[in-house]
């Protein structure tokens, strides 16, 4: 079995966030980690590898620095790492990103593609399903459990109040939730091996069946008009009312602010 | 010269830090309070290869350098001094001498289990009458046919009773050196469960309370002839060389304790308010922290330099002695100041700094007291 896992290097949201003047994130200036949902997706792939035997290839698109998450994935047990990096790919929205990644994956053999549900920086949860559309394969999103049954996968797809058990024939794409599992640690020796390993680097020329008009900032249908820091909450408000009126007042405020 | 860590080392540090934060820190207070050996943590570390970091892959280890190992002990000790010394005693004092002095058969027999995660190691040198004066050994080993027969005892043995494999130093005869009669000392590998090998008192300690410190007792304990480690009569050299490496491990533990106490204190002084402002805004706090941070950095350089010396030099006794001496004294000073800056709360066991202060004291004593380190250093200067 061949599994492709798409991972993204994201800012460690504990470390503070910085923007470029054009409103996109200044990725070079921030502490970076492997996106948590992607890490769960990688762990799921590695467990399938432990259980059934599989070759796990990790793919990421980003700055040259994004190579770090590929090394981390190799140190956890992935077999191959592919970095897709090119200036013309920068500033991509989810459409341009999914086009790029699909273009890269077309060069690979795969039975299963696993992505995270969403990245903690953009928070869109769109790239996984869009990749499946580009590749014309089924998608099962929000996976909380994955099993292999012959040439099919059986996945528990999470909903707000339940889960569905969905069976799909491979090849297919699954988006993973960080609740899916507890990702394994790297091993010290694995880290040194990962840095000795070869990372494949692909640029624009290596993307298969992709049109320039669908890549990078120029190929993005959406553009970020403005980005700003979160507006700070004002000082608290103290009200002196009797208990019933207080409840009505608080509920009114919460509704007004769309919290409930 | 380059003071930047390689990317591999940076990532290894991230691994050790994540593990320490997620798996070790939550248990540190309980381990101290109950004095229970953290067996589950040790098993997790065994699974991840933390107990065979500098051991070549052919013997089941991780094939990393001494600096990676040192960073592991350092990061563990930032949150729990007990866990740091368990790894250090195992790796430096049991695995390293087998790797350095063992025959190919001994390496094949012991290293895969010790480095790969099935067995834990310990080192038995100290006796009630032979501490700093390590030549004063009383434990005897007599060859009887195909077996050595051990009689005597060892005290203050880290990982005692929990460990499966022990390096034991014993007297094997009397030799004449320059007209003087001297004890001939040799090293042995002894396995737990060997008849005649039992454990005595468990020590009740001030700090590193989860680390098990036991007395080893040998009563007509028979071990195979081939369990002699290194040449007969070279036991003292083996022990001293082993301790050179061990001192780098303890220096890393001391460094970690100092760093951990400093981190806690920085967080605390930013939050704690007196006289209407955070105590970090008082210049006394600022200057204390500046001194602490500077000393920690100096200790770190010595510890890392000693680790690099172990990787590249045949002899690194002085580097190890300086690193251990300085890091241990910095640990003691920094943890004491950390308690002071926490005020009354620093004296309460719920806050981590008082535990770190108790843990720090032992780093000035074990694997050679600070005075022994000064003997090693001055002996080299004046030779």
Coordinates of C-alpha atoms in Angstrom, one line a residue, chain B:
Chain B
X1 CA 34.7 27.3 16.4
X2 CA 30.9 27.3 16.1
X3 CA 28.5 27.8 18.9
X4 CA 25.4 27.2 16.8
X5 CA 23.8 23.8 17.4
X6 CA 23.2 21.7 14.3
X7 CA 19.7 21.2 13.1
X8 CA 19.8 17.6 14.3
X9 CA 20.7 18.7 17.8
X10 CA 18.0 21.4 17.7
X11 CA 15.4 18.8 16.7
X12 CA 16.7 16.3 19.3
X13 CA 16.3 19.0 22.0
X14 CA 12.7 19.6 20.8
X15 CA 12.0 15.9 21.2
X16 CA 13.5 15.7 24.7
X17 CA 11.7 18.9 25.7
X18 CA 8.4 17.7 24.5
X19 CA 8.8 14.4 26.2
X20 CA 9.9 16.1 29.4
X21 CA 7.0 18.5 29.4
X22 CA 4.3 15.9 28.5
X23 CA 5.5 12.8 30.2
X24 CA 7.9 13.7 33.0
X25 CA 6.8 17.1 34.4
X26 CA 3.3 16.0 35.4
X27 CA 4.7 13.2 37.6
X28 CA 7.7 15.1 39.1
X29 CA 6.1 16.2 42.3
X30 CA 4.5 12.9 43.0
X31 CA 7.7 11.0 42.3
X32 CA 9.4 13.3 44.8
X33 CA 6.7 13.1 47.4
X34 CA 6.2 9.3 47.3
X35 CA 9.8 8.3 46.6
X36 CA 8.6 5.8 44.1
X37 CA 10.8 4.9 41.2
X38 CA 9.1 6.2 38.0
X39 CA 9.0 2.8 36.3
X40 CA 6.4 3.8 33.6
X41 CA 8.5 6.8 32.5
X42 CA 11.6 4.6 32.3
X43 CA 9.6 2.1 30.1
X44 CA 8.5 5.0 27.8
X45 CA 12.1 6.2 27.5
X46 CA 13.3 2.7 26.8
X47 CA 10.8 2.4 23.9
X48 CA 12.0 5.7 22.4
X49 CA 15.6 4.8 22.6
X50 CA 16.5 7.4 25.3
X51 CA 18.5 4.7 27.2
X52 CA 20.9 4.0 24.3
X53 CA 21.5 7.4 22.8
X54 CA 25.3 7.3 22.4
X55 CA 25.4 3.5 21.6
X56 CA 26.1 2.5 18.0
X57 CA 23.2 1.1 16.1
X58 CA 24.9 -2.3 15.7
X59 CA 24.4 -2.8 19.4
X60 CA 20.8 -1.7 19.4
X61 CA 21.5 2.0 20.3
X62 CA 20.6 5.2 18.6
X63 CA 24.0 5.9 17.2
X64 CA 24.0 9.6 18.3
X65 CA 26.9 11.6 19.8
X66 CA 27.6 12.4 23.5
X67 CA 26.1 15.9 23.1
X68 CA 22.7 14.5 22.1
X69 CA 22.8 12.3 25.2
X70 CA 23.8 15.2 27.4
X71 CA 20.9 17.3 26.0
X72 CA 18.5 14.5 26.9
X73 CA 19.7 14.4 30.6
X74 CA 19.6 18.2 30.6
X75 CA 16.1 18.5 29.3
X76 CA 14.8 15.8 31.6
X77 CA 16.5 17.4 34.6
X78 CA 14.8 20.7 33.9
X79 CA 11.6 19.2 35.1
X80 CA 12.7 16.2 37.2
X81 CA 16.2 15.6 38.6
X82 CA 15.3 12.0 39.4
X83 CA 14.5 11.1 35.8
X84 CA 17.7 12.8 34.7
X85 CA 20.0 10.7 36.9
X86 CA 18.3 7.5 36.1
X87 CA 19.2 8.0 32.4
X88 CA 22.7 9.2 33.3
X89 CA 23.6 6.4 35.7
X90 CA 22.4 3.8 33.2
X91 CA 24.1 5.3 30.2
X92 CA 27.4 6.6 31.5
X93 CA 28.1 4.2 34.3
X94 CA 26.9 0.9 33.0
X95 CA 26.5 1.0 29.2
X96 CA 29.6 3.1 28.5
X97 CA 32.1 0.8 30.3
X98 CA 30.7 -2.3 28.6
X99 CA 30.9 -0.4 25.3
X100 CA 34.4 0.8 26.0
X101 CA 36.0 -2.3 27.7
X102 CA 33.7 -5.2 26.9
X103 CA 34.7 -8.1 24.7
X104 CA 32.7 -8.5 21.5
X105 CA 30.8 -11.4 23.3
X106 CA 30.0 -9.1 26.3
X107 CA 28.8 -6.3 24.0
X108 CA 26.6 -8.7 22.0
X109 CA 25.2 -10.2 25.2
X110 CA 24.4 -7.0 27.2
X111 CA 24.3 -4.0 24.9
X112 CA 21.2 -4.7 22.8
X113 CA 19.0 -5.2 25.9
X114 CA 20.6 -2.2 27.8
X115 CA 20.5 0.2 24.9
X116 CA 17.5 -1.1 23.1
X117 CA 15.2 -0.9 26.1
X118 CA 14.8 -4.3 27.9
X119 CA 17.2 -3.8 30.8
X120 CA 18.4 -1.1 33.1
X121 CA 22.0 -0.7 34.3
X122 CA 23.8 0.5 37.5
X123 CA 27.4 0.9 38.7
X124 CA 28.7 -0.4 42.1
X125 CA 32.0 1.2 43.2
X126 CA 31.4 3.0 46.5
X127 CA 31.6 1.2 49.8
X128 CA 31.1 2.4 53.3
X129 CA 34.8 2.8 53.8
X130 CA 35.6 3.7 50.2
X131 CA 34.0 6.9 48.9
X132 CA 36.4 9.6 47.7
X133 CA 39.2 7.2 48.5
X134 CA 38.0 4.7 45.9
X135 CA 41.2 2.6 46.4
X136 CA 39.9 1.5 49.8
X137 CA 37.9 -1.3 48.3
X138 CA 37.0 -4.3 50.6
X139 CA 34.7 -6.3 48.3
X140 CA 36.7 -9.3 47.1
X141 CA 36.5 -11.5 44.0
X142 CA 38.3 -14.9 44.0
X143 CA 38.6 -17.1 41.0
X144 CA 37.3 -20.6 41.8
X145 CA 37.5 -22.8 38.7
X146 CA 35.3 -21.2 36.0
X147 CA 33.7 -18.8 38.4
X148 CA 34.5 -15.6 40.3
X149 CA 33.2 -15.6 43.8
X150 CA 32.2 -12.2 45.1
X151 CA 32.0 -11.2 48.8
X152 CA 31.4 -7.8 50.2
X153 CA 29.0 -4.9 49.8
X154 CA 28.5 -1.6 47.9
X155 CA 26.5 1.4 49.1
X156 CA 24.6 4.4 47.7
X157 CA 24.1 2.6 44.3
X158 CA 21.9 4.6 41.9
X159 CA 19.2 2.5 40.1
X160 CA 20.0 -0.2 42.8
X161 CA 17.4 -3.0 42.9
X162 CA 15.7 -1.5 39.8
X163 CA 18.6 -2.3 37.5
X164 CA 19.2 -5.6 35.8
X165 CA 22.9 -5.3 35.0
X166 CA 25.5 -4.0 37.4
X167 CA 29.1 -3.1 36.9
X168 CA 30.9 -4.1 40.2
X169 CA 34.4 -3.2 41.2
X170 CA 36.2 -5.6 43.5
X171 CA 39.7 -6.6 44.8
X172 CA 41.2 -9.6 43.0
X173 CA 44.5 -9.8 44.8
X174 CA 47.6 -8.0 46.0
X175 CA 50.3 -6.8 43.7
X176 CA 53.7 -5.2 44.2
X177 CA 54.2 -1.8 42.6
X178 CA 57.5 0.0 43.1
X179 CA 58.2 -2.1 46.2
X180 CA 54.8 -1.3 47.7
X181 CA 52.0 -3.8 48.2
X182 CA 48.9 -2.6 46.5
X183 CA 45.4 -4.0 46.0
X184 CA 44.7 -5.3 42.6
X185 CA 41.3 -4.1 41.5
X186 CA 39.1 -5.5 38.7
X187 CA 35.7 -4.8 37.2
X188 CA 32.8 -7.3 36.7
X189 CA 29.4 -7.5 35.1
X190 CA 26.9 -8.9 37.6
X191 CA 23.3 -9.7 36.8
X192 CA 20.3 -9.2 39.2
X193 CA 19.0 -12.6 40.3
X194 CA 22.4 -14.2 40.6
X195 CA 22.4 -16.3 43.8
X196 CA 24.3 -14.6 46.6
X197 CA 23.5 -11.1 45.2
X198 CA 20.9 -9.3 47.3
X199 CA 19.9 -5.7 48.2
X200 CA 20.2 -4.1 51.6
X201 CA 18.9 -0.7 52.8
X202 CA 17.1 1.7 50.6
X203 CA 18.5 5.2 51.4
X204 CA 16.1 8.0 52.4
X205 CA 17.5 11.0 50.7
X206 CA 17.1 14.8 50.8
X207 CA 16.6 15.1 47.0
X208 CA 16.3 13.0 43.8
X209 CA 13.9 11.0 46.0
X210 CA 12.4 8.9 43.2
X211 CA 15.8 7.6 42.2
X212 CA 16.4 4.3 44.0
X213 CA 19.5 4.3 46.0
X214 CA 20.4 0.9 47.5
X215 CA 23.0 -1.2 49.2
X216 CA 24.3 -4.2 47.2
X217 CA 25.3 -7.3 49.1
X218 CA 27.4 -10.2 47.8
X219 CA 27.6 -13.4 49.8
X220 CA 29.5 -16.1 48.0
X221 CA 28.0 -14.7 44.8
X222 CA 29.3 -16.8 41.9
X223 CA 29.5 -15.3 38.4
X224 CA 30.9 -16.8 35.2
X225 CA 34.6 -16.3 34.6
X226 CA 33.9 -14.4 31.4
X227 CA 32.0 -11.7 33.3
X228 CA 35.4 -10.0 34.1
X229 CA 35.2 -6.6 32.4
X230 CA 38.4 -5.5 30.8
X231 CA 41.8 -6.9 31.8
X232 CA 42.2 -8.3 35.4
X233 CA 43.8 -5.6 37.6
X234 CA 42.5 -2.7 35.4
X235 CA 39.4 -2.2 37.5
X236 CA 40.5 1.1 39.0
X237 CA 41.4 2.6 35.7
X238 CA 38.1 1.4 34.2
X239 CA 36.2 3.0 37.2
X240 CA 38.0 6.3 36.9
X241 CA 37.5 6.5 33.1
X242 CA 33.9 5.6 33.5
X243 CA 33.4 8.4 36.1
X244 CA 35.0 10.9 33.7
X245 CA 32.0 10.2 31.4
X246 CA 29.6 10.0 34.2
X247 CA 30.6 13.4 35.4
X248 CA 29.5 15.0 32.1
X249 CA 26.1 13.4 32.7
X250 CA 25.8 14.8 36.2
X251 CA 27.0 18.1 35.0
X252 CA 24.1 18.0 32.5
X253 CA 21.7 17.1 35.3
X254 CA 23.0 20.1 37.3
X255 CA 22.7 22.4 34.3
X256 CA 19.1 21.2 33.7
X257 CA 18.2 21.8 37.4
X258 CA 19.6 25.3 37.2
X259 CA 17.8 26.1 33.9
X260 CA 14.5 24.7 35.2
X261 CA 14.7 26.8 38.4
X262 CA 15.6 29.9 36.4
X263 CA 12.7 29.3 34.0
X264 CA 10.2 28.9 36.9
X265 CA 11.5 32.0 38.6
X266 CA 11.3 34.2 35.4
X267 CA 7.6 33.1 35.1
X268 CA 6.9 33.7 38.7
X269 CA 8.5 37.2 39.0
X270 CA 6.5 38.4 36.0
X271 CA 3.2 37.4 37.7
X272 CA 3.8 38.1 41.3
X273 CA 2.8 41.6 42.4
X274 CA 4.0 43.5 45.5
X275 CA 3.8 47.3 46.1
X276 CA 1.5 47.6 43.1
X277 CA 3.9 46.2 40.5
X278 CA 5.3 42.9 39.4
X279 CA 8.4 41.9 41.4
X280 CA 10.3 41.6 38.0
X281 CA 10.2 45.4 38.0
X282 CA 12.4 45.7 41.0
X283 CA 16.1 46.1 40.2
X284 CA 17.1 43.5 42.8
X285 CA 15.1 40.9 41.0
X286 CA 16.5 42.0 37.6
X287 CA 20.1 41.8 38.8
X288 CA 19.6 38.5 40.5
X289 CA 18.2 37.0 37.3
X290 CA 21.0 38.5 35.2
X291 CA 23.6 36.8 37.4
X292 CA 21.7 33.5 37.4
X293 CA 21.3 33.5 33.6
X294 CA 24.9 34.4 33.0
X295 CA 26.2 31.6 35.3
X296 CA 23.8 29.1 33.7
X297 CA 25.1 30.1 30.2
X298 CA 28.7 29.7 31.4
X299 CA 27.9 26.2 32.9
X300 CA 26.2 25.2 29.7
X301 CA 29.3 26.1 27.6
X302 CA 31.5 23.9 29.9
X303 CA 29.1 21.0 29.8
X304 CA 28.7 21.0 26.1
X305 CA 32.4 21.4 25.6
X306 CA 33.0 18.4 27.8
X307 CA 30.5 16.4 25.8
X308 CA 32.3 17.4 22.6
X309 CA 35.6 16.5 24.2
X310 CA 34.3 13.0 24.9
X311 CA 33.4 12.7 21.2
X312 CA 36.7 13.8 19.9
X313 CA 39.4 13.2 22.6
X314 CA 40.8 10.1 24.2
X315 CA 41.2 11.8 27.6
X316 CA 38.7 14.4 28.8
X317 CA 39.1 14.1 32.6
X318 CA 39.7 17.8 33.1
X319 CA 36.9 19.0 30.9
X320 CA 34.5 16.7 32.7
X321 CA 35.8 17.7 36.1
X322 CA 35.5 21.4 35.3
X323 CA 32.0 21.0 33.8
X324 CA 30.7 19.0 36.8
X325 CA 32.3 21.3 39.4
X326 CA 31.0 24.5 37.9
X327 CA 27.6 23.2 36.8
X328 CA 26.9 21.7 40.3
X329 CA 27.9 24.8 42.1
X330 CA 25.8 26.9 39.8
X331 CA 22.9 24.6 40.3
X332 CA 23.1 25.0 44.0
X333 CA 23.4 28.8 43.8
X334 CA 20.7 29.3 41.2
X335 CA 18.2 27.0 42.9
X336 CA 18.8 28.7 46.3
X337 CA 18.2 32.1 44.7
X338 CA 15.2 30.8 42.9
X339 CA 13.6 29.8 46.2
X340 CA 14.5 33.3 47.6
X341 CA 12.8 35.1 44.7
X342 CA 9.7 33.0 45.2
X343 CA 9.6 34.2 48.8
X344 CA 7.5 32.2 51.2
X345 CA 5.9 30.2 48.3
X346 CA 9.3 29.0 47.3
X347 CA 9.5 27.1 50.6
X348 CA 6.3 25.3 49.9
X349 CA 6.5 21.9 48.2
X350 CA 3.7 22.7 45.7
X351 CA 6.2 25.1 43.9
X352 CA 8.9 23.2 42.1
X353 CA 11.9 25.3 43.1
X354 CA 12.4 23.8 46.6
X355 CA 12.5 20.3 45.1
X356 CA 15.1 21.6 42.6
X357 CA 17.1 23.1 45.4
X358 CA 17.1 19.7 47.3
X359 CA 18.0 17.9 44.0
X360 CA 20.8 20.3 43.2
X361 CA 22.8 19.5 46.4
X362 CA 23.6 15.9 45.4
X363 CA 25.2 17.1 42.2
X364 CA 28.0 18.6 44.3
X365 CA 28.6 15.2 46.0
X366 CA 28.0 12.2 43.8
X367 CA 30.2 10.9 41.0
X368 CA 33.1 12.6 42.8
X369 CA 32.6 15.5 45.2
X370 CA 33.4 19.1 44.2
X371 CA 36.6 18.6 46.1
X372 CA 37.5 15.6 44.0
X373 CA 36.9 17.6 40.9
X374 CA 39.3 20.3 42.2
X375 CA 41.9 17.6 42.9
X376 CA 41.6 16.4 39.3
X377 CA 41.8 19.9 37.9
X378 CA 44.7 21.1 40.1
X379 CA 46.5 17.9 39.6
X380 CA 46.5 18.5 35.9
X381 CA 47.5 22.2 36.3
X382 CA 50.5 21.4 38.5
X383 CA 51.7 18.2 36.9

